[in-house]
Short mmCIF file of C-alpha atoms in Angstrom, two decimals:
data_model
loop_
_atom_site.label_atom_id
_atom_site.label_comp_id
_atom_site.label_asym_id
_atom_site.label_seq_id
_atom_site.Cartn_x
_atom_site.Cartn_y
_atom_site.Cartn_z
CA UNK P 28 -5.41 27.39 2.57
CA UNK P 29 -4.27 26.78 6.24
CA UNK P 30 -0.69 26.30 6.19
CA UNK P 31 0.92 23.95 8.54
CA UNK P 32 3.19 25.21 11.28
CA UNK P 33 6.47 24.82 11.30
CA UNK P 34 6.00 21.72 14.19
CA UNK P 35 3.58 19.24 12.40
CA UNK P 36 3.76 16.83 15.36
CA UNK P 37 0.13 18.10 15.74
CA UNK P 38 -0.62 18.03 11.83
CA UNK P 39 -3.86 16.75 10.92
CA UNK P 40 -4.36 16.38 6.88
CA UNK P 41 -6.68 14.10 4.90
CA UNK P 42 -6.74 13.14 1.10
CA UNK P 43 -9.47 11.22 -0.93
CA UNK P 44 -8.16 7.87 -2.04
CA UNK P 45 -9.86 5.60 -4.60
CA UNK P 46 -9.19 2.46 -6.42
CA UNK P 47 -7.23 2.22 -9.64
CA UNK P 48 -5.90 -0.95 -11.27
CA UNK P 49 -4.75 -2.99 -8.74
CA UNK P 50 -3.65 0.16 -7.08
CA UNK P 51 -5.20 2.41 -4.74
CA UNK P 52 -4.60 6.29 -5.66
CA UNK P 53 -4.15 9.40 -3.13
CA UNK P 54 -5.13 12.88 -4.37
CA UNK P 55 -2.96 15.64 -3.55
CA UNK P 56 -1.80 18.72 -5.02
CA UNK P 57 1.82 19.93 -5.64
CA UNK P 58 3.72 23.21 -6.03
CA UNK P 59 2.46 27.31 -5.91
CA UNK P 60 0.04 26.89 -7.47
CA UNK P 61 -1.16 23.86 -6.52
CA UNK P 62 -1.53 20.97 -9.68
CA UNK P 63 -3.32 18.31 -8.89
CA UNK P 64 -1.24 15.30 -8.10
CA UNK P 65 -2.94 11.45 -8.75
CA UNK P 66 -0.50 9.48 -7.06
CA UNK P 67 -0.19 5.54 -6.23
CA UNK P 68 -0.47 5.09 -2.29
CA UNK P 69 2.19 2.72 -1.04
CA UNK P 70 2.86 1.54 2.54
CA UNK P 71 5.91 -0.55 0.92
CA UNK P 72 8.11 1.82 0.18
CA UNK P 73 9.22 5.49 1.24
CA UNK P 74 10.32 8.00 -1.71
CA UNK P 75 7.69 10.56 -2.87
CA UNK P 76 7.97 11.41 -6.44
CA UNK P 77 6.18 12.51 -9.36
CA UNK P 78 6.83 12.88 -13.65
CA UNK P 79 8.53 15.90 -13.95
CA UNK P 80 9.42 17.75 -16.82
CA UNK P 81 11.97 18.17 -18.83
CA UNK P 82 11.14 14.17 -19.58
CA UNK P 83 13.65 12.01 -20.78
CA UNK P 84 11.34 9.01 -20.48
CA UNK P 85 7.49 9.63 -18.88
CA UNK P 86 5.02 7.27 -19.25
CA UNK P 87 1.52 8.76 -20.56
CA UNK P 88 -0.36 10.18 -17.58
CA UNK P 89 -3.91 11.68 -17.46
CA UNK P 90 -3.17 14.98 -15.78
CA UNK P 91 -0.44 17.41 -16.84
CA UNK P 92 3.29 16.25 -15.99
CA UNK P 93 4.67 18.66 -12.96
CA UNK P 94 6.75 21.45 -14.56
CA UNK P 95 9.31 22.95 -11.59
CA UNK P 96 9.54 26.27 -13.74
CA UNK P 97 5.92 27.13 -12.98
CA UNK P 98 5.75 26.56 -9.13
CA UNK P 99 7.48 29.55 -6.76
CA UNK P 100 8.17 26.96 -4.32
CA UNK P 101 10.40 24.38 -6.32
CA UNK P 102 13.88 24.19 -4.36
CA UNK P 103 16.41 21.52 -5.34
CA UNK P 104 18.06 19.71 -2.55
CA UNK P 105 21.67 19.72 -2.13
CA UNK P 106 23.78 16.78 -1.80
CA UNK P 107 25.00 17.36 1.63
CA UNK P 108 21.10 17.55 2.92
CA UNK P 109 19.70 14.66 5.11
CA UNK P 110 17.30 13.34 2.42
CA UNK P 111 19.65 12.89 0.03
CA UNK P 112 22.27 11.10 2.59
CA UNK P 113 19.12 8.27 2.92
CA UNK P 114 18.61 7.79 -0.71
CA UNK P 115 19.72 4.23 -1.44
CA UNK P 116 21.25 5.23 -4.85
CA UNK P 117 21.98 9.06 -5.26
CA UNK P 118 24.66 10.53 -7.33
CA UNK P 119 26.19 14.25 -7.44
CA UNK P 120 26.84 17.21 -9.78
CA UNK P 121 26.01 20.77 -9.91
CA UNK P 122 22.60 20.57 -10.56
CA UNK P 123 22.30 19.13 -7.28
CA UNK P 124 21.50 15.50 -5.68
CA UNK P 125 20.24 12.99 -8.20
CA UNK P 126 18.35 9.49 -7.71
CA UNK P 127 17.52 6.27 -8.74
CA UNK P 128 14.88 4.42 -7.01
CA UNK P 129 13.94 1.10 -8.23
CA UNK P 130 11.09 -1.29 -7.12
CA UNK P 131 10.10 -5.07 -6.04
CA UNK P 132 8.50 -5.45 -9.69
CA UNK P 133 11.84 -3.76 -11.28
CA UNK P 134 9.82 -0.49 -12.39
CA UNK P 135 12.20 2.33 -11.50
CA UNK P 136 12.39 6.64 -10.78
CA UNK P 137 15.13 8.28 -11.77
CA UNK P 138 15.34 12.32 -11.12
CA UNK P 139 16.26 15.45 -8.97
CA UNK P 140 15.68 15.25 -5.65
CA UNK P 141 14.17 18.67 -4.84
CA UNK P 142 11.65 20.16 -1.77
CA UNK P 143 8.10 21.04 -2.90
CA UNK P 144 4.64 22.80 -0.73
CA UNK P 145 2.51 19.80 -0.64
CA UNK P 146 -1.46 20.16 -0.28
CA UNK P 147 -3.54 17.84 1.00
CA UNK P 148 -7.56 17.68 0.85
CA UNK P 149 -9.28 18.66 -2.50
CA UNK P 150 -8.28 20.57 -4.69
CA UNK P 151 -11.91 22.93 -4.16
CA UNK P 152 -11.60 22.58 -0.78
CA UNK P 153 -10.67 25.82 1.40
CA UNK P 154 -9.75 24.03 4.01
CA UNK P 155 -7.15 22.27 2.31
CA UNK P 156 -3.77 21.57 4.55
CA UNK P 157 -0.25 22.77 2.71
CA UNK P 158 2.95 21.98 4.01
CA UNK P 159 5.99 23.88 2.76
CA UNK P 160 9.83 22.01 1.98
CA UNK P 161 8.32 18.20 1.72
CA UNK P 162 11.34 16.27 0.29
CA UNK P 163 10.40 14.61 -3.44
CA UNK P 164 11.82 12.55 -6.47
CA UNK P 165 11.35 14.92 -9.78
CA UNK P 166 11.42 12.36 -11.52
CA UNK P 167 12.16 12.66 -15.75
CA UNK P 168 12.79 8.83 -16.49
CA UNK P 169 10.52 7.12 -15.13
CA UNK P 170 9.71 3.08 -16.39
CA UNK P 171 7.40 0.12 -15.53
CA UNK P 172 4.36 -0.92 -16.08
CA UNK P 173 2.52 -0.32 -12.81
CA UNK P 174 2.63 3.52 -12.58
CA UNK P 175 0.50 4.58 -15.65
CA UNK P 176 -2.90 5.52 -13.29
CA UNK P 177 -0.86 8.06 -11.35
CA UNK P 178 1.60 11.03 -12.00
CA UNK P 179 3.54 9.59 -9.55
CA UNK P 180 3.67 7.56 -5.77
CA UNK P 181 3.22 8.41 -2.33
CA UNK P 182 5.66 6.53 0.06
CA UNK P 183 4.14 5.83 3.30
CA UNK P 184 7.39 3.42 4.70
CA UNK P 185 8.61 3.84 7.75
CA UNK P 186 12.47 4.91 6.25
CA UNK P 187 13.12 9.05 6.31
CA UNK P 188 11.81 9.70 2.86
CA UNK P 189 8.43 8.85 3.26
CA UNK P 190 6.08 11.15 3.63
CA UNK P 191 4.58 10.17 7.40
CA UNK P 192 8.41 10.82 8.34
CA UNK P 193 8.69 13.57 6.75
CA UNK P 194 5.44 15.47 8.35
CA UNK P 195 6.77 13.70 11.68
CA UNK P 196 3.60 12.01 12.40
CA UNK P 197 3.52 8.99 14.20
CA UNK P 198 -0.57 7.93 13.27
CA UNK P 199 -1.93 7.42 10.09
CA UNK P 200 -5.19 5.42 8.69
CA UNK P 201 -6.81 4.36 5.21
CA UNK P 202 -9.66 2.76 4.37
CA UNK P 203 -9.56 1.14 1.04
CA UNK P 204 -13.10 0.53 -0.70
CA UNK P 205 -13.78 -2.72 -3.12
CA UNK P 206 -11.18 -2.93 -6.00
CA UNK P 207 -13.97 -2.40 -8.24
CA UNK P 208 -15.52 0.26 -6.64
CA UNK P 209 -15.60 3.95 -8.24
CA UNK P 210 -16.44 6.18 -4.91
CA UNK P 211 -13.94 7.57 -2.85
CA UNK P 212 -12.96 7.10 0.72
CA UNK P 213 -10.06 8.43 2.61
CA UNK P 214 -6.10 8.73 3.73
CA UNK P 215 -6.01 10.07 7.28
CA UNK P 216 -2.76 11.59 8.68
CA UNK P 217 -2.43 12.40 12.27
CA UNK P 218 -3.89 11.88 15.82
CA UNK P 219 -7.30 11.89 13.62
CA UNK P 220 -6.14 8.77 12.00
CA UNK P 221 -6.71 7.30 15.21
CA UNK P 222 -9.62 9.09 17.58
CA UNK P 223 -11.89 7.03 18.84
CA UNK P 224 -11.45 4.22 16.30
CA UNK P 225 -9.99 1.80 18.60
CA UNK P 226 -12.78 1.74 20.62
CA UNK P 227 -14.56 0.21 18.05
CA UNK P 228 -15.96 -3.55 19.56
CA UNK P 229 -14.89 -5.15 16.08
CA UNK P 230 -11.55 -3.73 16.16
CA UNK P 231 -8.21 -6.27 15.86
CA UNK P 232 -4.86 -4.75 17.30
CA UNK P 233 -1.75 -6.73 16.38
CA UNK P 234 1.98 -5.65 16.97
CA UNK P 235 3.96 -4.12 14.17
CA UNK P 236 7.55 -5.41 14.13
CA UNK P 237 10.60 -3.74 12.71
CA UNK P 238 13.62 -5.26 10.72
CA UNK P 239 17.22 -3.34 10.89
CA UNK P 240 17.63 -4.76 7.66
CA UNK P 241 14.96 -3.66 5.60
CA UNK P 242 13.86 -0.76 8.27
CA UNK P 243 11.19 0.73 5.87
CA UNK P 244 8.36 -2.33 5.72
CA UNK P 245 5.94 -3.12 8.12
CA UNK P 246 6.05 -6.24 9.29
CA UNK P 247 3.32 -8.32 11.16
CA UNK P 248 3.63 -11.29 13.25
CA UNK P 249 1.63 -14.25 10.96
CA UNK P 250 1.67 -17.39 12.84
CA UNK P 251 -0.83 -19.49 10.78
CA UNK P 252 -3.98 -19.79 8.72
CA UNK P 253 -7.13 -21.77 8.73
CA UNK P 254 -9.44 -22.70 5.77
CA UNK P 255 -12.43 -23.50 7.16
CA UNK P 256 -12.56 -24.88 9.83
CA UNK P 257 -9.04 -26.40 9.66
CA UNK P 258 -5.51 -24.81 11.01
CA UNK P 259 -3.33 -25.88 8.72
CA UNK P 260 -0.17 -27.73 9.65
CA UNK P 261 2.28 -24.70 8.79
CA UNK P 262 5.35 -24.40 10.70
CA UNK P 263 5.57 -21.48 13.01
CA UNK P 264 8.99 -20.21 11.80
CA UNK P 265 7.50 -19.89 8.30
CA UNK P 266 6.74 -16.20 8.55
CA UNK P 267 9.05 -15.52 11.11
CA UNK P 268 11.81 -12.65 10.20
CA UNK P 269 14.83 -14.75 10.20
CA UNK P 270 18.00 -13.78 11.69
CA UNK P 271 19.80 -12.37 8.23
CA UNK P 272 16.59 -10.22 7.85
CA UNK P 273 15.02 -12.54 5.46
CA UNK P 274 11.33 -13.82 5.69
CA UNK P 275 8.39 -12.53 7.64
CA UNK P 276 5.38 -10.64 6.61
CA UNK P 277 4.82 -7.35 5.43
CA UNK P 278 1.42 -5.40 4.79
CA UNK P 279 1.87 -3.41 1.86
CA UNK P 280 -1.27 -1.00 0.44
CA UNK P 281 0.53 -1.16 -3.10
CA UNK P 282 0.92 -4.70 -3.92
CA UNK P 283 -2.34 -5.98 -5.17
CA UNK P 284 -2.83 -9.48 -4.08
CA UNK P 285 -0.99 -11.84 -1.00
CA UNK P 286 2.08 -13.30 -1.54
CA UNK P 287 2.70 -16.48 0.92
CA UNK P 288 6.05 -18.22 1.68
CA UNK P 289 5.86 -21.47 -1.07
CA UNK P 290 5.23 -24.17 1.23
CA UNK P 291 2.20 -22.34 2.91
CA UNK P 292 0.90 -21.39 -0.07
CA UNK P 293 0.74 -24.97 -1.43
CA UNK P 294 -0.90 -25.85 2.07
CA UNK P 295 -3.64 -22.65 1.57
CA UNK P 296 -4.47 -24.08 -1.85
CA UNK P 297 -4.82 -27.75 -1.23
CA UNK P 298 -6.78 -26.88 1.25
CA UNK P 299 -9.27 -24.58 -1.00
CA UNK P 300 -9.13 -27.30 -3.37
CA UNK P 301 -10.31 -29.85 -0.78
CA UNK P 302 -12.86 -27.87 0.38
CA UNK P 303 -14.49 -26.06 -2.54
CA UNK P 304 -17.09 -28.12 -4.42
CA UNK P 305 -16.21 -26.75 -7.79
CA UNK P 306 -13.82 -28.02 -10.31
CA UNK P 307 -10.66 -26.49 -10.94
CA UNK P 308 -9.65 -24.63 -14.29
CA UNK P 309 -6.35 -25.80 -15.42
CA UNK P 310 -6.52 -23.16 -18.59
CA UNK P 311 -4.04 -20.43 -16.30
CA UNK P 312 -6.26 -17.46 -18.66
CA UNK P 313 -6.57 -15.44 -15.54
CA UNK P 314 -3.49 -15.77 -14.30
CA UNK P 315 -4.05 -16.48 -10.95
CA UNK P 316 -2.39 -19.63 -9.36
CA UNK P 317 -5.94 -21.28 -7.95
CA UNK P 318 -9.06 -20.72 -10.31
CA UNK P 319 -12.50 -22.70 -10.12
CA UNK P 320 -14.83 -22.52 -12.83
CA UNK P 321 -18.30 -21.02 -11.31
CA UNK P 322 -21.06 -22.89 -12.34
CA UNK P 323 -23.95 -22.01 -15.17
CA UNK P 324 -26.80 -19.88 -13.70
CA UNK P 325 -26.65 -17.58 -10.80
CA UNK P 326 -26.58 -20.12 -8.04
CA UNK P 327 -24.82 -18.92 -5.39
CA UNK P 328 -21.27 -20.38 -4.10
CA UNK P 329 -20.34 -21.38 -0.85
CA UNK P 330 -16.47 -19.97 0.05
CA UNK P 331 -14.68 -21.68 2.79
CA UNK P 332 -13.88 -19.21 5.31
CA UNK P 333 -9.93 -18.16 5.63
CA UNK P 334 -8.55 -16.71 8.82
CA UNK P 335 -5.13 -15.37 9.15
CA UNK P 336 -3.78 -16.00 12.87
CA UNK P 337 -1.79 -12.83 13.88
CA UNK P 338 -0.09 -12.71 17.50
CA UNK P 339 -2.52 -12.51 19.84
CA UNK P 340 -5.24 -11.85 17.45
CA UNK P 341 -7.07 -13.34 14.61
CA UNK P 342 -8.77 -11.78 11.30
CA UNK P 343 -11.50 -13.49 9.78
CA UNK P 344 -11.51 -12.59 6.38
CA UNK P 345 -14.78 -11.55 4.27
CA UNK P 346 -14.88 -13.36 1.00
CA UNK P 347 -14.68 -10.55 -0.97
CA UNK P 348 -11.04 -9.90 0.53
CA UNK P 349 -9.76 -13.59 -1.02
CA UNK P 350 -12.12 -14.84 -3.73
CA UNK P 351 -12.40 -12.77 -7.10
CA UNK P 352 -15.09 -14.18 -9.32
CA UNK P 353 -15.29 -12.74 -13.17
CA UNK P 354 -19.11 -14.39 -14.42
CA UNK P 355 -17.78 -13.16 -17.26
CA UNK P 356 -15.26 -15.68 -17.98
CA UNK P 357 -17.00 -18.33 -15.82
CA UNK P 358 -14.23 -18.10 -12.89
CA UNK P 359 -13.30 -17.36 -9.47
CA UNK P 360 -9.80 -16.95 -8.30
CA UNK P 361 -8.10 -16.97 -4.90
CA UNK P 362 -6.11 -13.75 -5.18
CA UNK P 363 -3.01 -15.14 -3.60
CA UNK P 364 0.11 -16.24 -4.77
CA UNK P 365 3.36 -17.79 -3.83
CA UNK P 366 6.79 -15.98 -3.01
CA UNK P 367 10.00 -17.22 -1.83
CA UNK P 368 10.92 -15.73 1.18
CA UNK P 369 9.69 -12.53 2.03
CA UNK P 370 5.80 -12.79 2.24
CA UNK P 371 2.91 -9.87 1.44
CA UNK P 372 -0.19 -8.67 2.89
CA UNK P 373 -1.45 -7.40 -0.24
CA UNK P 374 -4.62 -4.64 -0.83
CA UNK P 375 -7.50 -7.10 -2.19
CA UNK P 376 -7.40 -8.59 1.18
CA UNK P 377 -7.64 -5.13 3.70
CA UNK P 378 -10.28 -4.04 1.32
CA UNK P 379 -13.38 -2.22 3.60
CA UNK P 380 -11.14 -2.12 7.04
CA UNK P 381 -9.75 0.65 8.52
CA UNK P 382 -6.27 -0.06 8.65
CA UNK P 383 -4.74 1.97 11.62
CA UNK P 384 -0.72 2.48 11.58
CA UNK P 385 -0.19 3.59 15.62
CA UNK P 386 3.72 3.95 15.09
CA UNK P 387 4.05 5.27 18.83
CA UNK P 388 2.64 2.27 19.82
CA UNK P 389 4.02 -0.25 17.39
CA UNK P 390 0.56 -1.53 16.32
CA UNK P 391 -1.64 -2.34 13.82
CA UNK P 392 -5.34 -2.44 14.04
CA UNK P 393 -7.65 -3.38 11.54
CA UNK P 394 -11.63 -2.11 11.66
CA UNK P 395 -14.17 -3.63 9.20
CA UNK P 396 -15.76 -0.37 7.93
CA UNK P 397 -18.04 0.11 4.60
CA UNK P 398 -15.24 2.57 3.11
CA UNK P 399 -17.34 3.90 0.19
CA UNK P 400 -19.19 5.79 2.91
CA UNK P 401 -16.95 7.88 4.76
#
């Protein structure tokens, strides 16, 4: 194993990521020894954690729940320590600094916080990268319904707990391969996250913008979307961040589809409506807000195109990335939905891109890459 040294501003790690149920998963390992950790990759929030025993509550997972006692490394963190200051819910008593971490869907962590050797690469491969003292959520009640593919999550915010904080490293790439796709691709962390991606000719660079009051997302400037060949007549301001912190857009690799502010989603999916020669199932079975039924016989079906504009840049989305059609049911679905407020760049739609976080230079860039064959 090649351990890290003690400055990781020149850390370069990688970890095989593959699709899960509407999640994306990261493999890494945990402890001395190392056991293997599955764990849900997510750009939306920050804490690390993973099912920890002794279990109060633990949901059924397919590897063997973390147990502290048998790892050398297992420290718990103390109450005065830096990571457990930025918890937004921690509590105190002698067995150190507790927390409670819930989620956008409700689901919830609730645990020690302790420091753990992390190990990144697979678990057969010698040139796997550990890093010693990576803050984490032991977490021994643990509830919702989203976690169940993984022993735990990867944050990947930008707010002190996450794990690119953590390792101090301002670069960091994935490349997410079709939702229904069983290969592997990868998680890079580091100035290999960027190399000499962004001189790719395809490549689309947008700003990232921050919000003081919800400093962990990753917002992007949105200023419209066409279907087709039409811009549709959405106000500007819809997904601007508004002055209380409200609004905007985020991209977030855990949330499965996009969420649009109401009255652009209503826009988006008359729109699809209009344009899409296929009649429209009313019967809400896949419970999806726009569904067409697909017609008898393998003929093919012609998608309107949809393009989100970003400031100065716009990504013209593959088909793949918005329509999901089941023959077995007879549908196809847009896989969008409507939110009030805050809107989501969700993980069907940055499926096959290289999505490059530069957080030294505040940008985004997305790269359409085949991301089964990394």
């Amino acid at each position: 194993m090649v351990l890290a040294a003690a400055s990781t501003s020149e850390l370069e790690a990688e970890s095989p990521i593959h699709s899960g149920n509407g999640e994306f998963l990261m493999q890494l390992s945990i402890g001395t020894p190392g056991a293997s950790f599955p764990a849900i990759m997510d750009t939306g929030s920050d804490l690390i954690w993973t099912q920890c025993k002794p279990c109060s509550q633990c949901y059924d997972q397919q590897t063997p729940i973390f147990d502290p006692k048998k790892s050398s490394s297992f420290t718990t963190l103390s109450c005065s320590s830096n990571l457990c200051m930025a918890l937004p819910t921690s509590m105190c008593d002698s067995g150190g600094c507790e927390y409670l971490y819930t989620y956008g869907d409700y689901s919830s962590t609730q645990g020690v916080m302790a420091t753990e050797t992390f190990t990144f690469g697979d678990s057969g491969d010698s040139q796997g990268v550990s890093v010693p003292k990576v803050g984490f959520g032991c977490g021994q009640d643990n509830e919702g319904s989203g976690f169940s593919q993984g022993a735990g999550l990867v944050g990947l915010g930008r707010g002190p707990l996450s794990l690119v904080s953590q390792l101090g490293v301002p670069e960091f790439s994935y490349c997410l391969t079709s939702i229904d796709d069983s290969k592997t691709s990868k998680l890079l962390i580091g100035p290999q996250a960027i190399g000499n991606k962004t001189s790719s000719s395809a490549i689309i660079t947008i700003p990232l913008i921050k919000n003081p009051s919800q400093p962990s997302f990753y917002y992007l400037p949105l200023e419209g979307i066409s279907v087709g060949d039409t811009r549709l007549p959405i106000k500007k301001s819809t997904f601007s961040l508004q002055s209380d912190g409200s609004g905007g857009l985020i991209i977030d690799s855990g949330t499965t589809i996009t969420y649009l502010e109401e009255s652009a989603f209503d826009l988006v999916k008359k729109e699809f409506i209009s344009q899409t020669k296929l009649s429209v199932d009313k019967s809400g079975t896949a419970g999806l807000d726009l569904c067409f039924t697909l017609p008898s016989g393998s003929a093919q079906v012609e998608v309107p195109k949809l393009v989100f504009h970003f400031e100065g840049a716009d990504l013209d989305l593959p088909g793949d990335n918005y329509m999901i059609a089941d023959s077995s049911v007879g549908l196809m679905c847009l896989a969008m939905g409507s939110s009030s407020g805050m809107s989501i760049f969700g993980n069907v739609q940055q499926q096959n891109m290289m999505v490059v976080h530069d957080l030294e230079k505040e940008t985004l860039s997305f790269i359409p890459t085949q991301c089964d064959q990394l």
